[in-house]
Amino acid sequence: MGTVDPWVSAPARIADPDEGISVDELRLAARNHGMPLEALRYDVTPPGLHYLLTHYDIPALDPGAWRLTVSGAVARPLSLGLEDLRVRPRVTQRVTLECAGNGRARLQPRPVSQPWLDEAVGTAEWTGTPLAGVLAEAGVAATAVDVAFAGADRGFERGVEQDYRRGLSLGEAMRDDILLVDEMDGRPLPPQHGAPVRLIVPGWYGMAHVKWLVEVTVLEAEFGGYQNVTSYRLKQDADEPGEPVTRIMPKALVQPPGVPDFQSRVRVVDSGVVELTGRAWSGWAPVDTVEISVDDGVSWRPAELEPPADPYAWRLWRYVWDAAPGRYELRARARDTSGNEQPVGQAWNRQGMANNHAQRVTVVVR
Amino acid sequence: MGTVDPWVSAPARIADPDEGISVDELRLAARNHGMPLEALRYDVTPPGLHYLLTHYDIPALDPGAWRLTVSGAVARPLSLGLEDLRVRPRVTQRVTLECAGNGRARLQPRPVSQPWLDEAVGTAEWTGTPLAGVLAEAGVAATAVDVAFAGADRGFERGVEQDYRRGLSLGEAMRDDILLVDEMDGRPLPPQHGAPVRLIVPGWYGMAHVKWLVEVTVLEAEFGGYQNVTSYRLKQDADEPGEPVTRIMPKALVQPPGVPDFQSRVRVVDSGVVELTGRAWSGWAPVDTVEISVDDGVSWRPAELEPPADPYAWRLWRYVWDAAPGRYELRARARDTSGNEQPVGQAWNRQGMANNHAQRVTVVVR
């Protein structure tokens, strides 16, 4: 690992109470992007509207020259090309992905990083082959503990030079729905979503779905890499180890009704019966309840849920609102069958991870 | 037009000297997005990486039900469906589009609007039929002056409720390279780029390329709509009429070398010979000169230009840099054959339009 001046790669920090969004944060917002919330109308997010977060640069990999190595605590190390993967059993899964930092810029005080508001989410149909079959072919040692995944993207982060690497426990990695995918929505992965091959870990926040995958390493000890041990932790203080960020907390979003103002994004709606719709998801268990408030969380009423699609895809909800003239703050909250309930207020942590406090949509009914 | 409270749709304003980016601006940055600058490596920007600006919401149009009306000062008003357009003569053009607000957030003081830095650009291959043929079929009156184009997107902007509408002079509209396109990069337009049909006006900033096109109206007077007369003007004071924003000013961008820091985006490069590359374009005339500075604009040396592709597509440039350890500010500037030269410093205007002052890429060579 190289060393680098702190002005190139500074420690994480929390914004001052009245500090606006910095140019550093804006640079990230201008290159990464969320899903415009009107795209909640689509069961599967159209290409280019799915949220995108790239830690470093999007690498340029030649699919013909690309190899995936499987090594470490295995009986038979593998080196697979794209065609080797494509002749294996193929599975397509519809999966909702959300960035672990979604909602960060709404926290007070604000952790300085990619400044998401509500929109770092998307749903795609991912096609590839189960990781478990590849690991079985390599022959995982009985002493194995974790599996590490390395992408081809490289850069600095909070002072540490690194390739992007994440670890999963062996038990998680052997789930039959973890995929090595080379197609998104029936087409080859686009460069920004990990071409030629990425990992898909249904139910987990985006950091687990390693893009531009080039190495799978079976480890006989816990993976100690930066993205598991330092980043993607729930902590209050910089010095505590914190808890790992794992699965997606339940969340519901409202598709903003009516028409927007260009700058404020406040919505203007004609009075009368308005069908509100949106989506809800959880990485822990199926969502079974969505509730809607039109008075900024004072009172709540249940929405109707459409039948679920895939277990890890969002569910459509509907709510009929008889809208009288006035100003409203619309909110939605979801609960899943494992008992996780979305909070209305924030649960602050210093990296702004796994936030699922309820969205607020400001509406003027005329 | 409706009326609306100023807190829904406020007048344009300039940020205070020390004011950080506001949540209003961040909301726009999170839903719109630039082209990550490493994508300057591609001749044609991969789908999903092309810059995107949506004034209101992306509308949901049914391609089967969609109609384009051609009316006003014409002998034979038309109502065309998608298949009617697709059986007409088809043309494919590679065109670089840039948002007129690109660079706005780098201006001092900063006009408050979509806060672009350098990245609101992209190049695509657009396929469709020439507008001139459709206008000829409708039979434009001898008294015609302007042609107005209306999109299906609706909202408020600086207090004014509106569908998105832009006008072009009849002379411009009758150019043989103005297209009604239904394909981008060989596939049907994606929703966010104007599905099912948009206008392409090669050489002009993005505001002219009306998306979700539903009406073409031939006018016997100058078009007086908001987006021509109030927005997209070059002015110093709010009260002056200003000059219209039209064609794209020449610009060169550097593909950032080396690897980035996640947060600061400062680049780290190993010392030695580094081939810098990038792209340059102008909507006025072909770019014939690109110059590079590695000392923040103190000295300049010429880059090599690759042969041009289409007349309205960017040109690739190359520059060999023998990089010694230290800190550098890389800059590039372009000149076109009509004599337009890109300035190094800013030319401020209060809407932050048509800025082409030179990009700055901070690099540490180790």
XYZ file of C-alpha atoms in Angstrom:
732
model
C 0.000 0.000 0.000
C 1.231 3.460 -0.856
C 1.268 6.488 1.367
C -0.409 9.685 0.358
C -0.835 13.220 1.652
C -3.903 13.755 3.819
C -5.051 16.490 1.456
C -5.351 13.836 -1.248
C -7.159 11.332 0.948
C -8.423 12.735 4.230
C -10.037 10.976 7.183
C -13.819 10.791 7.321
C -15.504 13.794 8.923
C -18.875 15.103 10.012
C -20.139 18.371 8.509
C -20.503 21.398 10.787
C -24.124 22.085 11.812
C -24.655 24.858 9.248
C -22.253 23.633 6.608
C -23.747 23.334 3.127
C -22.899 20.465 0.815
C -19.196 20.742 -0.087
C -17.694 20.599 -3.577
C -16.142 17.252 -2.539
C -19.610 15.849 -1.944
C -20.997 17.463 -5.093
C -18.264 15.835 -7.207
C -19.538 12.467 -6.035
C -23.192 13.428 -6.573
C -22.455 14.596 -10.125
C -20.836 11.314 -11.188
C -22.875 8.829 -9.174
C -26.633 9.062 -9.389
C -29.848 7.955 -7.824
C -33.032 6.672 -9.402
C -35.357 9.594 -10.185
C -38.297 8.782 -7.911
C -40.878 8.829 -10.722
C -39.096 5.613 -11.837
C -40.762 3.897 -8.857
C -43.498 3.357 -11.453
C -41.472 0.567 -13.112
C -41.394 -3.016 -11.774
C -37.888 -3.299 -13.223
C -35.851 -0.099 -13.341
C -35.009 0.825 -16.954
C -31.287 0.716 -17.805
C -29.578 3.959 -16.898
C -32.090 4.843 -14.170
C -30.852 2.278 -11.618
C -28.818 3.939 -8.872
C -25.064 3.837 -9.298
C -22.176 4.227 -6.874
C -18.564 3.801 -7.984
C -15.914 4.084 -5.253
C -12.986 4.808 -7.599
C -13.168 4.832 -11.425
C -15.166 2.551 -13.686
C -12.424 0.257 -15.050
C -12.147 -0.761 -18.705
C -11.971 -4.556 -18.823
C -11.708 -6.572 -22.049
C -14.359 -9.317 -21.748
C -12.293 -11.601 -24.013
C -9.200 -11.319 -21.816
C -11.043 -11.270 -18.477
C -10.323 -14.124 -16.035
C -11.799 -14.914 -12.638
C -9.418 -16.732 -10.312
C -10.713 -18.875 -7.464
C -7.920 -19.624 -5.016
C -6.891 -19.802 -1.364
C -8.169 -22.642 0.801
C -9.443 -24.757 -2.075
C -8.434 -28.162 -3.410
C -8.458 -27.109 -7.073
C -7.722 -23.441 -7.843
C -9.645 -22.236 -10.896
C -9.120 -19.643 -13.594
C -12.338 -19.066 -15.508
C -13.034 -17.026 -18.625
C -16.369 -15.496 -19.494
C -17.388 -18.439 -21.675
C -16.499 -20.866 -18.879
C -19.014 -19.064 -16.684
C -21.670 -18.796 -19.382
C -21.842 -22.570 -20.012
C -22.587 -23.208 -16.315
C -26.181 -23.437 -14.987
C -27.889 -20.058 -15.415
C -30.347 -18.356 -13.092
C -32.219 -15.047 -13.423
C -33.326 -13.206 -10.270
C -35.140 -9.922 -9.831
C -33.344 -8.125 -7.008
C -33.721 -4.685 -5.434
C -30.362 -3.093 -4.613
C -29.928 -0.130 -2.301
C -26.780 1.762 -1.385
C -25.871 1.436 2.292
C -25.395 5.209 2.336
C -28.890 6.030 1.082
C -30.386 8.856 3.147
C -26.980 10.020 4.411
C -27.355 13.669 3.349
C -30.640 13.906 5.279
C -28.905 13.064 8.569
C -28.185 15.791 11.081
C -25.293 16.208 11.552
C -24.306 15.036 8.077
C -21.484 12.530 7.550
C -19.385 13.787 4.615
C -19.387 11.168 1.844
C -21.587 10.384 -1.165
C -24.550 12.682 -0.331
C -27.608 10.568 -1.058
C -31.079 11.813 -0.218
C -33.721 9.081 -0.850
C -32.997 7.753 -4.327
C -30.084 5.265 -4.129
C -32.152 2.243 -5.107
C -33.131 0.234 -8.170
C -34.422 -3.163 -9.236
C -32.958 -5.252 -12.036
C -33.102 -8.778 -13.401
C -29.676 -10.281 -12.949
C -28.589 -13.395 -14.853
C -25.605 -15.579 -14.043
C -24.450 -18.754 -12.353
C -24.571 -19.631 -8.656
C -21.314 -18.979 -6.826
C -21.881 -22.119 -4.738
C -21.377 -24.351 -7.773
C -18.077 -22.670 -8.634
C -16.876 -22.959 -5.041
C -17.918 -26.634 -4.945
C -15.920 -27.277 -8.108
C -12.876 -25.640 -6.532
C -13.338 -27.758 -3.406
C -13.541 -25.521 -0.355
C -11.313 -26.661 2.542
C -13.030 -27.815 5.749
C -11.051 -25.111 7.558
C -12.487 -22.264 5.428
C -14.143 -19.334 7.242
C -14.678 -16.451 4.816
C -14.644 -15.778 1.097
C -13.080 -12.543 -0.213
C -14.074 -10.889 -3.504
C -11.812 -8.420 -5.325
C -12.836 -6.006 -8.047
C -10.568 -4.489 -10.691
C -11.279 -0.956 -9.443
C -8.452 0.737 -7.532
C -8.009 3.960 -5.600
C -7.507 5.674 -2.257
C -10.061 5.897 0.500
C -9.560 7.690 3.829
C -5.789 7.410 3.337
C -5.676 3.743 2.301
C -4.712 2.677 -1.244
C -6.682 -0.407 -2.241
C -8.459 -2.508 -4.786
C -12.126 -2.745 -3.872
C -12.467 -5.917 -1.779
C -15.258 -7.327 0.338
C -15.583 -10.511 2.375
C -18.576 -12.740 3.112
C -18.821 -15.558 5.616
C -18.581 -18.993 3.995
C -22.143 -19.751 5.070
C -23.449 -16.648 3.298
C -21.271 -17.277 0.220
C -22.673 -20.823 -0.138
C -26.324 -19.644 -0.284
C -27.824 -20.938 -3.516
C -29.046 -17.476 -4.580
C -25.628 -15.763 -4.607
C -24.759 -15.248 -8.261
C -21.829 -14.405 -10.503
C -23.757 -12.381 -13.091
C -22.799 -11.233 -16.570
C -26.239 -9.945 -17.637
C -28.489 -7.163 -16.351
C -32.031 -7.004 -17.735
C -31.196 -9.538 -20.447
C -28.142 -7.758 -21.821
C -24.409 -7.877 -21.056
C -23.581 -5.875 -17.924
C -22.888 -2.237 -18.785
C -19.449 -0.948 -17.743
C -20.783 0.995 -14.771
C -22.572 -2.020 -13.288
C -19.499 -4.241 -13.235
C -18.804 -5.565 -16.735
C -18.049 -8.255 -17.507
C -18.976 -9.998 -14.205
C -20.160 -8.898 -10.763
C -21.375 -10.570 -7.622
C -25.037 -10.394 -6.588
C -25.855 -11.034 -2.919
C -29.660 -10.709 -2.718
C -30.868 -8.942 0.398
C -27.608 -7.125 1.165
C -26.805 -3.464 0.667
C -24.880 -2.578 -2.491
C -21.348 -2.778 -1.045
C -21.558 -6.601 -1.050
C -22.323 -6.884 -4.764
C -18.684 -6.538 -5.897
C -18.397 -5.164 -9.436
C -15.633 -5.905 -12.013
C -14.973 -9.134 -10.123
C -11.549 -10.687 -10.803
C -10.600 -12.700 -7.694
C -12.427 -15.008 -5.309
C -10.238 -16.099 -2.395
C -11.283 -18.663 0.213
C -9.839 -17.706 3.603
C -9.132 -19.701 6.748
C -9.510 -16.578 8.904
C -11.942 -13.701 8.966
C -11.484 -11.233 6.115
C -9.811 -8.109 7.531
C -10.052 -5.750 4.546
C -10.878 -2.046 4.700
C -14.407 -2.257 3.293
C -15.509 -4.755 5.945
C -13.488 -3.665 8.979
C -13.201 0.134 8.610
C -15.880 1.214 6.151
C -19.454 -0.064 6.164
C -19.704 -0.186 9.957
C -22.419 1.165 12.215
C -20.677 3.276 14.833
C -21.158 6.432 16.851
C -17.478 7.267 17.409
C -14.563 7.081 14.984
C -12.550 4.876 17.351
C -15.037 2.113 18.074
C -15.081 -0.977 15.828
C -18.855 -0.824 15.350
C -21.166 -3.416 13.881
C -20.987 -4.556 10.257
C -23.510 -3.301 7.702
C -25.182 -6.357 6.168
C -28.768 -6.711 4.942
C -31.101 -3.977 3.718
C -33.380 -2.516 6.386
C -37.078 -2.258 5.445
C -38.046 0.859 3.556
C -41.031 2.235 1.655
C -40.846 5.072 -0.861
C -43.674 7.193 -2.276
C -43.709 7.895 -6.019
C -44.135 11.681 -5.866
C -47.631 12.577 -7.152
C -48.612 15.508 -9.377
C -46.033 17.706 -11.051
C -42.813 19.140 -9.602
C -41.158 22.486 -9.375
C -37.846 22.337 -11.250
C -35.750 23.620 -8.355
C -37.549 22.804 -5.091
C -39.085 19.532 -6.304
C -42.192 20.395 -4.254
C -45.180 18.649 -5.847
C -48.380 20.360 -7.012
C -51.460 18.105 -7.114
C -55.044 18.841 -8.172
C -57.577 18.234 -5.392
C -59.737 15.113 -5.495
C -59.052 11.402 -5.346
C -55.354 10.696 -5.853
C -53.989 7.174 -6.034
C -50.622 7.201 -4.316
C -48.283 4.358 -5.204
C -44.761 3.376 -4.335
C -42.530 0.443 -3.526
C -41.357 -1.238 -0.340
C -38.575 -3.739 0.316
C -36.482 -5.395 3.007
C -33.416 -7.592 2.797
C -34.369 -9.459 5.971
C -37.800 -10.873 5.163
C -40.830 -10.085 2.984
C -42.512 -6.733 3.592
C -46.041 -7.368 4.881
C -47.168 -3.896 5.973
C -46.876 -0.430 4.468
C -48.484 2.552 6.167
C -49.006 6.031 4.780
C -49.200 9.365 6.554
C -50.331 12.565 4.837
C -49.782 14.680 7.975
C -46.028 14.291 8.442
C -46.282 11.172 10.604
C -48.998 12.228 13.044
C -51.481 9.607 11.809
C -50.991 6.494 9.686
C -53.255 4.319 7.563
C -52.478 1.029 5.832
C -51.689 0.830 2.108
C -52.695 -2.106 -0.064
C -49.837 -4.345 -1.115
C -49.623 -6.046 -4.499
C -48.562 -9.702 -4.492
C -44.793 -10.101 -4.153
C -42.641 -10.873 -7.202
C -39.229 -12.348 -6.406
C -38.357 -12.649 -2.693
C -35.694 -9.937 -2.937
C -37.575 -7.513 -5.216
C -39.594 -4.546 -4.004
C -43.399 -4.763 -3.648
C -45.823 -2.277 -5.178
C -48.231 -0.580 -2.770
C -51.309 1.611 -3.396
C -53.151 4.091 -1.221
C -56.221 6.146 -2.155
C -55.999 9.707 -0.863
C -58.904 12.135 -1.019
C -56.807 15.280 -1.282
C -58.288 18.608 -0.160
C -56.515 21.903 -0.859
C -53.608 22.578 1.487
C -50.018 21.672 2.173
C -49.038 18.124 3.110
C -46.005 16.104 4.050
C -46.438 12.564 2.734
C -44.558 9.750 4.428
C -44.515 5.968 4.143
C -43.140 3.250 6.401
C -42.710 -0.493 5.939
C -42.552 -3.503 8.231
C -41.292 -6.965 7.347
C -42.323 -10.405 8.588
C -39.214 -10.688 10.724
C -40.506 -7.772 12.806
C -38.172 -5.055 11.487
C -40.096 -1.780 11.392
C -39.003 1.337 9.574
C -38.502 4.286 11.946
C -39.959 7.706 11.200
C -37.016 9.586 12.743
C -33.326 9.105 12.108
C -31.045 6.581 13.834
C -27.759 8.419 13.430
C -24.395 6.752 12.870
C -21.186 8.471 11.889
C -20.808 6.931 8.432
C -24.462 7.456 7.593
C -25.041 3.765 6.851
C -28.229 1.677 6.682
C -30.517 4.658 7.232
C -34.139 3.848 6.703
C -35.944 6.733 8.325
C -39.081 7.683 6.454
C -38.944 9.788 3.279
C -40.846 13.089 3.262
C -42.614 14.319 0.089
C -43.888 17.898 0.251
C -47.145 18.349 -1.673
C -49.373 21.348 -2.319
C -52.948 20.421 -3.249
C -54.749 23.115 -5.228
C -51.152 28.862 -16.218
C -51.655 28.295 -12.529
C -50.377 30.417 -9.725
C -48.249 28.961 -7.004
C -46.660 30.088 -3.756
C -43.117 31.412 -4.115
C -41.934 28.790 -1.615
C -42.988 26.121 -4.138
C -41.377 27.842 -7.113
C -39.042 30.681 -6.219
C -37.248 33.163 -8.465
C -33.717 32.346 -9.575
C -31.004 33.449 -7.176
C -27.242 33.655 -6.786
C -25.612 31.837 -3.855
C -23.975 33.918 -1.128
C -20.174 34.015 -1.396
C -19.573 31.364 1.287
C -22.778 29.416 0.822
C -22.311 25.673 0.366
C -24.389 23.696 -2.097
C -28.011 23.736 -0.893
C -30.314 20.747 -0.465
C -32.341 22.161 -3.382
C -29.295 21.897 -5.619
C -28.368 18.482 -4.235
C -31.841 17.121 -5.042
C -31.197 17.982 -8.674
C -27.671 16.536 -8.606
C -28.926 13.269 -7.112
C -31.530 12.677 -9.832
C -29.734 14.138 -12.838
C -26.215 13.003 -13.510
C -23.091 13.738 -15.451
C -20.830 11.418 -17.395
C -18.114 10.047 -15.084
C -15.006 11.524 -16.701
C -13.271 8.157 -17.151
C -15.995 7.552 -19.759
C -14.148 10.045 -21.978
C -12.345 6.848 -23.052
C -15.341 5.779 -25.162
C -15.979 7.134 -28.679
C -19.693 6.603 -28.019
C -20.819 6.957 -24.410
C -22.263 3.658 -23.134
C -25.987 3.772 -22.291
C -26.549 5.033 -18.767
C -23.322 7.051 -18.678
C -24.491 9.846 -20.991
C -25.331 13.010 -19.025
C -28.973 13.517 -18.190
C -30.997 16.589 -17.240
C -34.751 16.433 -16.716
C -36.505 19.712 -15.932
C -39.646 18.186 -14.392
C -40.391 14.424 -14.208
C -39.641 11.760 -16.796
C -43.114 11.143 -18.273
C -44.512 7.684 -18.999
C -45.664 7.639 -22.630
C -47.179 4.594 -24.334
C -45.310 4.253 -27.665
C -48.368 2.588 -29.236
C -50.661 5.496 -28.330
C -48.122 8.267 -28.916
C -48.911 10.846 -31.627
C -46.916 13.767 -32.928
C -49.022 16.641 -34.222
C -47.642 19.095 -36.758
C -49.858 22.163 -36.933
C -49.966 25.959 -37.043
C -48.949 27.767 -40.220
C -48.988 24.686 -42.438
C -51.088 23.677 -45.442
C -51.707 20.099 -44.216
C -51.681 19.516 -40.435
C -50.316 16.063 -39.586
C -50.820 13.565 -36.810
C -48.123 10.909 -36.940
C -47.724 7.685 -34.977
C -44.429 5.996 -34.251
C -44.726 3.658 -37.233
C -45.496 6.608 -39.509
C -42.154 8.094 -38.490
C -40.258 4.823 -38.750
C -41.185 4.202 -42.402
C -39.762 7.591 -43.399
C -36.116 8.005 -44.569
C -33.787 7.117 -41.696
C -30.482 8.743 -40.769
C -27.976 7.922 -38.004
C -25.727 10.679 -36.651
C -23.089 10.639 -33.944
C -23.634 13.797 -31.916
C -22.038 15.200 -28.758
C -24.595 16.813 -26.439
C -23.702 19.128 -23.582
C -25.959 20.780 -21.030
C -25.987 24.577 -21.321
C -25.480 24.696 -17.548
C -22.306 22.605 -17.556
C -19.706 24.200 -15.275
C -22.306 26.264 -13.391
C -21.299 25.099 -9.911
C -17.694 26.142 -10.564
C -18.721 29.763 -11.130
C -18.096 32.354 -8.430
C -20.586 33.555 -7.359
C -22.660 30.436 -8.068
C -26.057 30.644 -9.794
C -28.415 28.311 -7.901
C -29.747 25.665 -10.294
C -28.613 22.197 -11.430
C -25.064 22.254 -9.981
C -22.900 20.803 -12.740
C -19.138 20.746 -12.422
C -17.486 19.495 -15.678
C -19.357 16.330 -16.601
C -22.654 17.275 -18.301
C -21.702 15.831 -21.675
C -22.021 12.641 -23.697
C -21.923 11.318 -27.252
C -24.501 8.983 -28.769
C -25.576 7.670 -32.142
C -29.061 8.982 -32.796
C -31.314 7.445 -35.443
C -34.449 8.975 -36.876
C -35.921 10.919 -39.749
C -35.131 14.486 -40.816
C -37.570 17.075 -39.497
C -37.311 18.981 -42.782
C -39.086 16.180 -44.648
C -41.966 16.158 -42.196
C -42.281 19.951 -42.378
C -42.211 19.805 -46.177
C -45.016 17.245 -46.140
C -47.073 19.518 -43.902
C -46.397 22.455 -46.226
C -44.918 25.351 -44.276
C -46.578 28.716 -45.002
C -44.485 31.384 -46.688
C -45.213 33.611 -43.675
C -43.689 31.167 -41.165
C -40.965 32.479 -38.818
C -40.319 29.975 -36.025
C -41.095 26.372 -35.178
C -42.082 25.464 -31.599
C -41.538 22.019 -30.070
C -43.477 20.789 -27.034
C -42.589 17.875 -24.798
C -44.978 15.862 -22.634
C -43.124 16.875 -19.457
C -44.881 19.399 -17.235
C -44.026 21.361 -14.108
C -43.251 24.705 -12.512
C -40.128 26.747 -13.064
C -39.342 30.078 -11.379
C -43.067 30.540 -10.707
C -44.348 29.599 -14.162
C -46.382 26.419 -14.792
C -45.551 24.991 -18.195
C -45.019 22.103 -20.522
C -41.429 22.068 -21.693
C -41.381 24.046 -24.962
C -38.609 25.409 -27.111
C -38.585 27.320 -30.373
C -36.176 27.320 -33.307
C -36.034 29.710 -36.228
C -37.511 28.230 -39.403
C -34.102 28.394 -41.072
C -32.526 26.329 -38.298
C -35.471 23.900 -38.205
C -35.146 23.230 -41.960
C -31.457 22.180 -41.707
C -31.145 18.681 -43.147
C -29.408 17.308 -40.044
C -32.185 18.127 -37.542
C -33.758 14.787 -36.653
C -36.842 13.344 -35.005
C -35.160 10.340 -33.370
C -36.624 7.191 -31.849
C -33.339 5.294 -31.379
C -30.221 5.946 -29.307
C -27.213 3.716 -29.932
C -29.260 1.339 -32.042
C -32.017 0.748 -29.498
C -35.369 2.421 -28.768
C -34.884 5.638 -26.787
C -34.827 4.946 -23.048
C -37.492 6.793 -21.016
C -35.028 9.327 -19.617
C -33.740 10.339 -23.051
C -37.174 11.188 -24.449
C -39.005 7.965 -25.387
C -40.563 7.438 -27.756
C -39.325 10.419 -29.855
C -37.114 13.451 -29.250
C -35.612 16.217 -31.322
C -31.884 16.296 -32.108
C -30.386 19.652 -33.109
C -26.686 18.896 -33.744
C -24.348 21.605 -32.492
C -26.778 23.118 -29.985
C -26.739 22.826 -26.224
C -29.085 20.235 -24.719
C -32.095 22.504 -24.116
C -32.847 22.502 -27.872
C -33.113 18.694 -28.135
C -36.708 18.513 -26.858
C -37.514 15.141 -25.273
C -40.895 13.337 -25.166
C -41.863 15.366 -28.229
C -45.629 15.575 -28.873
C -46.258 18.838 -30.747
C -44.551 20.718 -33.562
C -46.161 24.096 -34.240
C -45.180 26.379 -37.098
C -45.464 30.010 -36.009
C -45.859 33.246 -37.932
C -44.205 35.202 -35.129
C -41.184 34.655 -32.933
C -41.693 31.990 -30.282
C -42.122 33.739 -26.927
C -42.061 30.768 -24.544
C -40.326 30.680 -21.174
C -37.413 28.436 -22.165
C -36.366 30.765 -24.995
C -37.235 34.181 -23.616
C -36.647 33.873 -19.857
C -34.474 30.812 -19.312
C -31.435 29.938 -21.422
C -30.314 33.549 -21.796
C -26.880 35.057 -21.271
C -27.337 38.016 -18.935
C -25.600 39.800 -16.094
C -28.705 41.250 -14.414
C -32.064 39.651 -13.760
C -33.925 42.444 -15.533
C -32.111 42.557 -18.849
C -33.388 40.412 -21.738
C -29.927 38.996 -22.482
C -28.767 37.024 -25.476
C -30.115 33.579 -26.349
C -28.062 30.453 -25.621
C -27.628 28.580 -28.903
C -24.665 26.496 -30.064
C -22.097 24.703 -27.912
C -18.957 26.716 -27.195
C -15.652 24.878 -27.803
C -14.418 22.789 -24.904
C -11.743 20.175 -24.210
C -11.829 17.760 -21.293
C -8.999 15.665 -19.860
C -9.693 12.028 -18.985
C -8.305 12.028 -15.432
C -5.120 9.906 -15.349
C -4.011 7.459 -12.640
C -6.298 6.454 -9.790
C -8.594 8.654 -7.700
C -9.262 9.241 -4.065
C -12.857 8.262 -3.305
C -13.805 11.575 -1.688
C -11.510 14.298 -3.084
C -11.213 12.767 -6.588
C -7.568 13.972 -6.605
C -5.606 11.693 -8.936
C -2.441 9.757 -8.011
C -0.142 8.919 -10.939
C 3.149 7.006 -11.034
C 6.042 9.066 -12.389
C 7.278 8.464 -15.935
C 5.734 8.814 -19.358
C 1.964 9.251 -19.122
C -0.231 9.455 -22.187
C -2.953 11.955 -21.434
C -6.077 11.701 -23.560
C -9.411 13.430 -23.704
C -12.045 14.816 -26.035
C -12.796 18.207 -27.541
C -15.855 19.556 -29.312
C -17.574 22.701 -30.549
C -21.051 23.287 -31.923
C -19.844 26.136 -34.142
C -17.171 24.522 -36.303
C -14.672 21.638 -36.163
C -12.115 21.780 -33.376
C -8.650 22.156 -34.900
C -6.464 22.885 -31.874
C -6.237 21.460 -28.360
C -3.581 22.694 -25.953
C -2.566 21.188 -22.643
C -1.121 22.802 -19.548
C 0.315 20.846 -16.636
C 1.085 23.993 -14.621
C -2.416 25.392 -14.123
C -2.420 27.456 -17.296
C 1.002 29.122 -17.065
C 2.367 27.326 -20.140
C 0.614 25.440 -22.926
C 1.675 22.828 -25.477
C -0.292 21.367 -28.381
C -1.984 17.976 -28.197
C -2.293 15.646 -31.163
C -5.794 15.376 -32.589
C -7.231 12.169 -34.018
C -9.140 12.478 -37.295
C -12.698 13.745 -36.793
C -15.633 11.321 -36.859
C -19.023 12.959 -37.487
C -19.017 16.773 -37.751
C -20.908 17.165 -34.468
C -19.085 14.465 -32.452
C -16.163 15.113 -30.124
C -12.562 14.530 -31.289
C -10.033 12.433 -29.388
C -6.783 14.130 -28.445
C -3.497 12.743 -27.057
C -0.615 14.352 -25.210
C 2.536 12.671 -23.931
C 3.537 13.931 -20.497
C 6.831 13.036 -18.842
C 5.588 13.260 -15.277
C 8.076 13.945 -12.469
C 7.054 13.678 -8.807
C 5.079 16.675 -7.580
C 1.647 18.227 -7.602
C 0.079 19.438 -10.849
C -3.046 21.133 -12.118
C -3.833 19.776 -15.582
C -5.882 21.912 -17.934
C -6.939 21.690 -21.570
C -8.360 24.240 -23.989
C -9.808 23.937 -27.482
C -10.147 26.226 -30.473
C -12.402 25.722 -33.479
C -11.992 26.688 -37.115
C -14.462 29.549 -36.774
C -12.009 31.220 -34.351
C -13.847 30.493 -31.095
C -11.248 29.894 -28.386
C -11.941 28.370 -25.001
C -11.086 30.764 -22.156
C -9.058 29.632 -19.156
C -10.949 31.829 -16.700
C -14.682 32.161 -16.232
C -17.044 34.401 -18.210
C -19.766 34.816 -15.608
C -23.464 35.136 -16.364
C -26.283 34.960 -13.873
C -27.868 31.728 -15.087
C -24.524 29.987 -15.433
C -25.073 29.162 -19.099
C -22.651 28.239 -21.896
C -19.619 28.174 -19.594
C -16.566 26.768 -21.235
C -13.765 27.881 -18.974
C -11.040 25.257 -18.715
C -11.423 22.203 -16.476
C -8.824 21.664 -13.733
C -7.623 18.154 -12.814
C -5.493 17.953 -9.664
C -2.801 15.265 -9.925
C -0.122 14.052 -7.532
C 2.757 12.275 -9.255
C 4.659 9.881 -6.985
